[in-house]
CSV table of N, CA and C in Angstrom, one decimal:
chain,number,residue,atom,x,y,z
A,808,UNK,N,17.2,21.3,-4.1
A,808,UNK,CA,16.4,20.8,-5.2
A,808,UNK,C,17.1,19.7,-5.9
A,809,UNK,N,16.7,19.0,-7.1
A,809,UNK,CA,17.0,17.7,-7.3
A,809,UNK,C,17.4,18.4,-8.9
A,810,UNK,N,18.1,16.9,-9.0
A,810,UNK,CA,18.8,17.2,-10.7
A,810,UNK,C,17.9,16.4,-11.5
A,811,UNK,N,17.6,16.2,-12.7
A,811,UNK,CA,16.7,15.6,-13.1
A,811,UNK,C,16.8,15.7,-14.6
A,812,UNK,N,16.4,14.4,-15.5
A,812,UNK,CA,17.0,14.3,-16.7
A,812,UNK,C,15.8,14.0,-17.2
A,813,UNK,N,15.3,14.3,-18.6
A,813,UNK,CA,14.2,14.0,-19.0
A,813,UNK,C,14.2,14.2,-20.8
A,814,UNK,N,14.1,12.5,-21.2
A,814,UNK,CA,14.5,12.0,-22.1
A,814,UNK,C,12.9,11.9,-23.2
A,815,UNK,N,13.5,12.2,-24.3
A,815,UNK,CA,11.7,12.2,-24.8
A,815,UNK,C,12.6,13.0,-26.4
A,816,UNK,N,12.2,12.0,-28.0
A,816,UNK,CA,12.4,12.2,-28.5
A,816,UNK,C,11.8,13.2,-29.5
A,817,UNK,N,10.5,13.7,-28.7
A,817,UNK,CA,10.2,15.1,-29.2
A,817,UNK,C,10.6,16.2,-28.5
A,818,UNK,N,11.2,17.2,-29.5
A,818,UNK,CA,11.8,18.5,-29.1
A,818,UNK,C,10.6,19.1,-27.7
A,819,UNK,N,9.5,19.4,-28.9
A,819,UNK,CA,8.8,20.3,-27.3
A,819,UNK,C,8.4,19.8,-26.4
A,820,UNK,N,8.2,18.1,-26.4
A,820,UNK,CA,8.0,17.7,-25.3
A,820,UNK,C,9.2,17.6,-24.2
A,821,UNK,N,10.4,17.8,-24.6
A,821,UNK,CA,11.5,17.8,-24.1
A,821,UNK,C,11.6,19.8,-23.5
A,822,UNK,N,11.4,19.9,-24.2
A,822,UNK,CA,11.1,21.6,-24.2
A,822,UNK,C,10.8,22.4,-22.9
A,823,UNK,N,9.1,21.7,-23.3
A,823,UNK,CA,8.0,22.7,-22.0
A,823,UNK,C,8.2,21.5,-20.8
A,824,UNK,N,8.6,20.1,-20.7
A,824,UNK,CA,8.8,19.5,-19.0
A,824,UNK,C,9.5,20.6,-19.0
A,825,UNK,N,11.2,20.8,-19.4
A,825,UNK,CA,12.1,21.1,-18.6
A,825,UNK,C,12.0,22.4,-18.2
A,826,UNK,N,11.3,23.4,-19.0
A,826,UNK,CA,10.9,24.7,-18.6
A,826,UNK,C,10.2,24.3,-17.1
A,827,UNK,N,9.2,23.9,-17.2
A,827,UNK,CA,7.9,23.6,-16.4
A,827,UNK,C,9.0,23.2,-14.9
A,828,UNK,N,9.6,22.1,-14.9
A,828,UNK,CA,10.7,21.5,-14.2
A,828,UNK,C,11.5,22.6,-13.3
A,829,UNK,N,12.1,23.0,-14.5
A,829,UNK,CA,13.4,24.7,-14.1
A,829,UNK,C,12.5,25.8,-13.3
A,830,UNK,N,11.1,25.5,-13.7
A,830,UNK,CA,10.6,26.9,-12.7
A,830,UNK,C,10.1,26.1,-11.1
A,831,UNK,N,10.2,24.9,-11.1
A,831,UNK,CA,9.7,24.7,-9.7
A,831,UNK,C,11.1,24.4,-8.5
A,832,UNK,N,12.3,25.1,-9.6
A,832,UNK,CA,13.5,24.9,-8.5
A,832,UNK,C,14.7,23.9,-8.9
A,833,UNK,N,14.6,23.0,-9.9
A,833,UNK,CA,15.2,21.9,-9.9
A,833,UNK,C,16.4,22.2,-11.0
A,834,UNK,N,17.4,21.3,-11.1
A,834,UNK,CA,18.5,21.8,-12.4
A,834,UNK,C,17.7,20.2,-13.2
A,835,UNK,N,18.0,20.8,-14.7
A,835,UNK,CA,17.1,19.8,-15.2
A,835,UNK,C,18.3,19.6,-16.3
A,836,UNK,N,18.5,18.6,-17.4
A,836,UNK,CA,19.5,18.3,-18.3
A,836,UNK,C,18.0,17.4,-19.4
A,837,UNK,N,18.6,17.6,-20.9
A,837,UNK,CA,17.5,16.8,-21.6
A,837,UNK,C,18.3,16.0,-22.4
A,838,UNK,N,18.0,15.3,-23.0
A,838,UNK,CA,18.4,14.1,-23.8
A,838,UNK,C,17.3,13.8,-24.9
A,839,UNK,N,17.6,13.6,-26.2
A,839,UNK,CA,16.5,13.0,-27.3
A,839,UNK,C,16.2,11.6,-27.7
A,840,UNK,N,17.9,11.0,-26.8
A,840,UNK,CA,16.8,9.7,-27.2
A,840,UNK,C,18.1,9.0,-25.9
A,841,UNK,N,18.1,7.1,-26.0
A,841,UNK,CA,18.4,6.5,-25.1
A,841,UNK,C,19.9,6.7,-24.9
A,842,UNK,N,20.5,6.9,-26.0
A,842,UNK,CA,22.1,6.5,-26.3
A,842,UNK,C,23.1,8.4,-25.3
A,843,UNK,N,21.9,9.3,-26.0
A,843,UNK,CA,22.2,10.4,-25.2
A,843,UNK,C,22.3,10.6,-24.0
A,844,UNK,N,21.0,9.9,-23.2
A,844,UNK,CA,20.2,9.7,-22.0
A,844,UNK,C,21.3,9.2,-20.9
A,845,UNK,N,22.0,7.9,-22.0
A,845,UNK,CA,23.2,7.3,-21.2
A,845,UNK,C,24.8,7.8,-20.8
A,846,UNK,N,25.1,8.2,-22.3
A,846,UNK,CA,26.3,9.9,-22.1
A,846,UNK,C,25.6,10.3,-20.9
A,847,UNK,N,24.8,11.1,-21.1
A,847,UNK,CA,24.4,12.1,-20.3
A,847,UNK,C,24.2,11.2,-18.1
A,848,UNK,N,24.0,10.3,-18.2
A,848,UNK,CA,23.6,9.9,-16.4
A,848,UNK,C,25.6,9.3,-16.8
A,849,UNK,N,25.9,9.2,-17.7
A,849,UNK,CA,27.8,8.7,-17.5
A,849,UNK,C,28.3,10.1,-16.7
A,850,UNK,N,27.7,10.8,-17.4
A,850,UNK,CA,28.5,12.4,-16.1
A,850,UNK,C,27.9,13.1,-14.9
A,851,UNK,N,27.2,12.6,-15.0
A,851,UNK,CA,26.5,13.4,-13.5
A,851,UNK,C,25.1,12.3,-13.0
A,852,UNK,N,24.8,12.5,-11.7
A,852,UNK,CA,23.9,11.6,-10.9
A,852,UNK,C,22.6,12.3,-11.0
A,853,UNK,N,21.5,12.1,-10.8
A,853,UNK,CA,20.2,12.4,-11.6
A,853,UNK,C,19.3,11.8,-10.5
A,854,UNK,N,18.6,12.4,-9.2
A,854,UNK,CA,17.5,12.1,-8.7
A,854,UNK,C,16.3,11.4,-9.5
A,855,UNK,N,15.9,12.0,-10.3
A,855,UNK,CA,15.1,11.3,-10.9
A,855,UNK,C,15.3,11.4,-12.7
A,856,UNK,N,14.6,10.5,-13.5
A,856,UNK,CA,14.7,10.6,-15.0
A,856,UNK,C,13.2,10.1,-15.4
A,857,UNK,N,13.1,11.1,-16.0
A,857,UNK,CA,11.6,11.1,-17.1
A,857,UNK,C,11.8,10.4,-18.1
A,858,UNK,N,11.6,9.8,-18.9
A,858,UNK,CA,11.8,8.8,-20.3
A,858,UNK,C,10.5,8.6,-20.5
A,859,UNK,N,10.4,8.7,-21.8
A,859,UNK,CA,9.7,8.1,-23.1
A,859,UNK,C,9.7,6.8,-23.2
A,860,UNK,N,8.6,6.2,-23.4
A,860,UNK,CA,8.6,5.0,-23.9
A,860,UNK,C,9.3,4.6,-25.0
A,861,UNK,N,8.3,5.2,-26.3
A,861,UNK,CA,8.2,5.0,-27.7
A,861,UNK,C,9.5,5.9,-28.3
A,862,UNK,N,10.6,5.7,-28.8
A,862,UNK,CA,11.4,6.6,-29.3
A,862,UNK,C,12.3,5.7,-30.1
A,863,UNK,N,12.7,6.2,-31.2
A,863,UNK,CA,13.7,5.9,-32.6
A,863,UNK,C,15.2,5.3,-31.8
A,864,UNK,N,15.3,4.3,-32.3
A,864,UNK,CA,16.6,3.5,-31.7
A,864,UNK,C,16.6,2.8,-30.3
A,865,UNK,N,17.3,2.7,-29.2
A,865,UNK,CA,16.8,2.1,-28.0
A,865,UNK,C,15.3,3.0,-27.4
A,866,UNK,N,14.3,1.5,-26.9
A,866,UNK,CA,13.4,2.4,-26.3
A,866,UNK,C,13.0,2.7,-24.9
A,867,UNK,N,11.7,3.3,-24.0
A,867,UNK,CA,12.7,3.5,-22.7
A,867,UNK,C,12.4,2.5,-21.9
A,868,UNK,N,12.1,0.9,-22.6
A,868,UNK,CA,11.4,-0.1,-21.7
A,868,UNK,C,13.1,-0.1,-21.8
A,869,UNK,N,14.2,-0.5,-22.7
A,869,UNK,CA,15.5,-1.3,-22.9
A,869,UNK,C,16.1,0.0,-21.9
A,870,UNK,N,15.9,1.4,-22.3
A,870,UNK,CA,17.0,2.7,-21.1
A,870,UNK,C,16.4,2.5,-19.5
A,871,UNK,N,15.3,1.8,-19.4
A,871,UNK,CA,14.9,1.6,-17.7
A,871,UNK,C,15.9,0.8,-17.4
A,872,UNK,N,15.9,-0.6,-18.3
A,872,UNK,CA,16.7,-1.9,-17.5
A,872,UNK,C,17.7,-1.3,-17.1
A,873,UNK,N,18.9,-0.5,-18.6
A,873,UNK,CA,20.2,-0.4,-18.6
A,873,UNK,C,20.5,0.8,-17.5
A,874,UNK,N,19.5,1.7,-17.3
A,874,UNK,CA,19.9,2.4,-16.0
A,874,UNK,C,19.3,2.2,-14.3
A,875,UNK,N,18.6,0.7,-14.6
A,875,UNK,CA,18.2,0.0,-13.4
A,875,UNK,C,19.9,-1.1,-13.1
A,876,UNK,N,20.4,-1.0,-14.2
A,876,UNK,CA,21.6,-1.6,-14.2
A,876,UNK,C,23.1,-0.8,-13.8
A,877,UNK,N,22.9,0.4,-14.1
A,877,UNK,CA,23.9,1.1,-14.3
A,877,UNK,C,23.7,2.4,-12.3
A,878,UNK,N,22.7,2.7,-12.6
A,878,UNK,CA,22.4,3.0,-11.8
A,878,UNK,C,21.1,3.2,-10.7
A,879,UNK,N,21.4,1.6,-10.1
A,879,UNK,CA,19.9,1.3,-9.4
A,879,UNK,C,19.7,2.3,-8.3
A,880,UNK,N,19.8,3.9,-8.2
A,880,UNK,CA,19.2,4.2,-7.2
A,880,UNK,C,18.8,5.6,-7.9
A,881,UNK,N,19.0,5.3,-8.9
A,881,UNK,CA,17.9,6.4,-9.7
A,881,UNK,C,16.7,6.1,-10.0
A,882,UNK,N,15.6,7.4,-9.6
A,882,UNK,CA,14.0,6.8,-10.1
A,882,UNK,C,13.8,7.1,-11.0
A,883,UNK,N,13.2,6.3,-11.9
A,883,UNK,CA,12.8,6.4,-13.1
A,883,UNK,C,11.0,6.6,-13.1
A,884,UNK,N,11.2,7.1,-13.9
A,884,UNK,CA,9.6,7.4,-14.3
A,884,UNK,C,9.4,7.0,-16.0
A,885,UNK,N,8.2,6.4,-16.4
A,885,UNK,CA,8.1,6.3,-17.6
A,885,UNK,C,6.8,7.1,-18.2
A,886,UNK,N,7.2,7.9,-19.6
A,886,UNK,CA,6.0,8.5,-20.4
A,886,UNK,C,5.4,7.7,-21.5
A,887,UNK,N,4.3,7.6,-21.7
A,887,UNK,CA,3.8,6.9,-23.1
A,887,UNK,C,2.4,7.7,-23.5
A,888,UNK,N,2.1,7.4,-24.7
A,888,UNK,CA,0.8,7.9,-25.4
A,888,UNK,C,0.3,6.6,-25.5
A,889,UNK,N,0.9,6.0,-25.6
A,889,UNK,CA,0.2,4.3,-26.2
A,889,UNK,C,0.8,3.0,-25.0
A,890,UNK,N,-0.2,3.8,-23.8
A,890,UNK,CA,-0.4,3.4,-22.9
A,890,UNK,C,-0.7,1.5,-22.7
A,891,UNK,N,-0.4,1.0,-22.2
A,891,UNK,CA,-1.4,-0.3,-22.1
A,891,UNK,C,-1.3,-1.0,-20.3
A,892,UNK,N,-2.0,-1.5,-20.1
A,892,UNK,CA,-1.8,-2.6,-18.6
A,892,UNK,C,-0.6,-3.5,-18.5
A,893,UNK,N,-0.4,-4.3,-19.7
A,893,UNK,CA,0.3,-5.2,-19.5
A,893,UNK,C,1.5,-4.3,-20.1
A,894,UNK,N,2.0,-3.2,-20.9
A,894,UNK,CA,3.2,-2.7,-20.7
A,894,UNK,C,3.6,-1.6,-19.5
A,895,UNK,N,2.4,-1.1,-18.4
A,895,UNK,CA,2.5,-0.5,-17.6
A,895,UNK,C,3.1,-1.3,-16.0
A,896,UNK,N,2.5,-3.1,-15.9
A,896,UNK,CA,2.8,-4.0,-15.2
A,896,UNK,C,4.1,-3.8,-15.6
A,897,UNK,N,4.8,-4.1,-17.1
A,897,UNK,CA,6.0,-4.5,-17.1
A,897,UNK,C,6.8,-3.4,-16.7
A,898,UNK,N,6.6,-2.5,-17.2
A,898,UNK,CA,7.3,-1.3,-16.8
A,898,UNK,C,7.4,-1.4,-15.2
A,899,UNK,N,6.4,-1.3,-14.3
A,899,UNK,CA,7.1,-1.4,-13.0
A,899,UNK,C,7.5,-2.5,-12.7
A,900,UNK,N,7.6,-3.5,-13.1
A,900,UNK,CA,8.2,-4.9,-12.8
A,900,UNK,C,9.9,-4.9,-12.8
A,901,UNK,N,9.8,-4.2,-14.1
A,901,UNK,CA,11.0,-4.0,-14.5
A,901,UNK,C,11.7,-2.8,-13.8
A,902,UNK,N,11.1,-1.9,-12.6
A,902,UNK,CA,11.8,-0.9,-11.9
A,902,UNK,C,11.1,0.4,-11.5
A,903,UNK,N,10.4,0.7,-12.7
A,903,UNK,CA,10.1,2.1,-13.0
A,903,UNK,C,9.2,2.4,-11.8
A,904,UNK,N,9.3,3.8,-11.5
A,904,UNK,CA,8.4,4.2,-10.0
A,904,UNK,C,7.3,4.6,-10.1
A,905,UNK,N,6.7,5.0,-11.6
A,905,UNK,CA,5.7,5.3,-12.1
A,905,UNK,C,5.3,5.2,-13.4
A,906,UNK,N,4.2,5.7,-14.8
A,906,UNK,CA,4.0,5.4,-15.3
A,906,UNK,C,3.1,6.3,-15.7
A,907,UNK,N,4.0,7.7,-16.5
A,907,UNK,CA,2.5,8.6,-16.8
A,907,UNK,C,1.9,8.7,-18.0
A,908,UNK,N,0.8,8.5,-18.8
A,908,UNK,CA,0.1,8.5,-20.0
A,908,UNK,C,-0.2,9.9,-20.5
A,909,UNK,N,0.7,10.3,-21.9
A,909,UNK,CA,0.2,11.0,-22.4
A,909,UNK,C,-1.2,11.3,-23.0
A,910,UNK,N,-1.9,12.8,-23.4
A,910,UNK,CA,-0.9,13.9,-22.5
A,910,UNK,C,-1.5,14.0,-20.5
A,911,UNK,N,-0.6,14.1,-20.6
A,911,UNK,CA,-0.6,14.2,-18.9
A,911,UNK,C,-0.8,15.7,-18.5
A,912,UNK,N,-1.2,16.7,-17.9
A,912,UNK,CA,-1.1,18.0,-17.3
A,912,UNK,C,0.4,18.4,-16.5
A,913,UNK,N,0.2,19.5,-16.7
A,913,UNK,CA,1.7,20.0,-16.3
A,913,UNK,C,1.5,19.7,-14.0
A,914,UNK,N,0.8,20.1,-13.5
A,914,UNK,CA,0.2,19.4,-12.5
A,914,UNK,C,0.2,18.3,-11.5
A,915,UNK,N,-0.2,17.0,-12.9
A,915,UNK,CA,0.3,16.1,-12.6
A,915,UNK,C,2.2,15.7,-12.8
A,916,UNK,N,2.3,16.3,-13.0
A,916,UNK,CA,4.3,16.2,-13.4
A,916,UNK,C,4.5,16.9,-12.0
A,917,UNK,N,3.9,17.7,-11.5
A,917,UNK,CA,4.3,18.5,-10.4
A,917,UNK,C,4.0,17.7,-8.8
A,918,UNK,N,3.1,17.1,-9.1
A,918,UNK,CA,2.4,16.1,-7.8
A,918,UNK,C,3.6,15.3,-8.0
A,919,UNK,N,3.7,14.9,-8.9
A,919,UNK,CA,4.7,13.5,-9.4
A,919,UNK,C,6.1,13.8,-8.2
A,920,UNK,N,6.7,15.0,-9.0
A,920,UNK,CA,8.0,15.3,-8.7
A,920,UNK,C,7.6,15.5,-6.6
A,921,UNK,N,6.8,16.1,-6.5
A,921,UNK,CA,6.5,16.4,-4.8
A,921,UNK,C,6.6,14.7,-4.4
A,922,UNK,N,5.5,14.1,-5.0
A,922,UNK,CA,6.3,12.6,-4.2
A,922,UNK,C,7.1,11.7,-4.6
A,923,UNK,N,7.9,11.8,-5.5
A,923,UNK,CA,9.1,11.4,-5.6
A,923,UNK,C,10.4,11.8,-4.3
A,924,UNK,N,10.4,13.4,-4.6
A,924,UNK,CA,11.5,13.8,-3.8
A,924,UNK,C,10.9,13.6,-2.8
């Protein structure tokens, strides 16, 4: 199973992924916002990472670049509520392997992770 980090400055939404996450097998690690996100992929390697868009201090368009920089063979995936085309273009331009709009179903996070890994 795969390691997997998932960054999101709300508690429960940080909460119920990793529950959700931890029951289909995987070791999961969370983080509240970008600066932790970074600590946190500094000590261990992370098949994939969930991030937030919208969050207080760096946000996860600036934590895609810096971990498309730091570490280009991690997937990243991005979450948003305030979705749009032209920040969903840029998001994968800029790396990201997907692009899911809140709220999204527990489901679709599960399809997700099946074709990722």
């Amino acid at each position: 199973m795969a390691h997997i980090l998932i960054v999101d400055d709300e508690k429960n939404i940080r909460t119920h992924l990793a529950t959700y996450v931890r029951g289909l097998g995987h070791t999961v690690e969370t983080a509240a916002d970008a600066a932790e996100a970074l600590a946190t992929l500094g000590r261990h390697d992370f098949a994939l990472v969930l991030s937030d868009v919208r969050m207080t201090g760096t946000d996860g368009m600036a934590l895609l670049r810096e971990i498309r920089r730091r570490h280009p063979e991690a997937v990243v995936v991005l979450m948003t509520a305030y979705a749009t085309v032209a920040e969903a273009v840029e998001a994968m331009r800029a790396g990201a392997y997907d692009y899911l709009v809140k709220p999204f179903s527990l489901d679709q996070v599960g399809l997700l992770l099946a074709r990722v890994l």
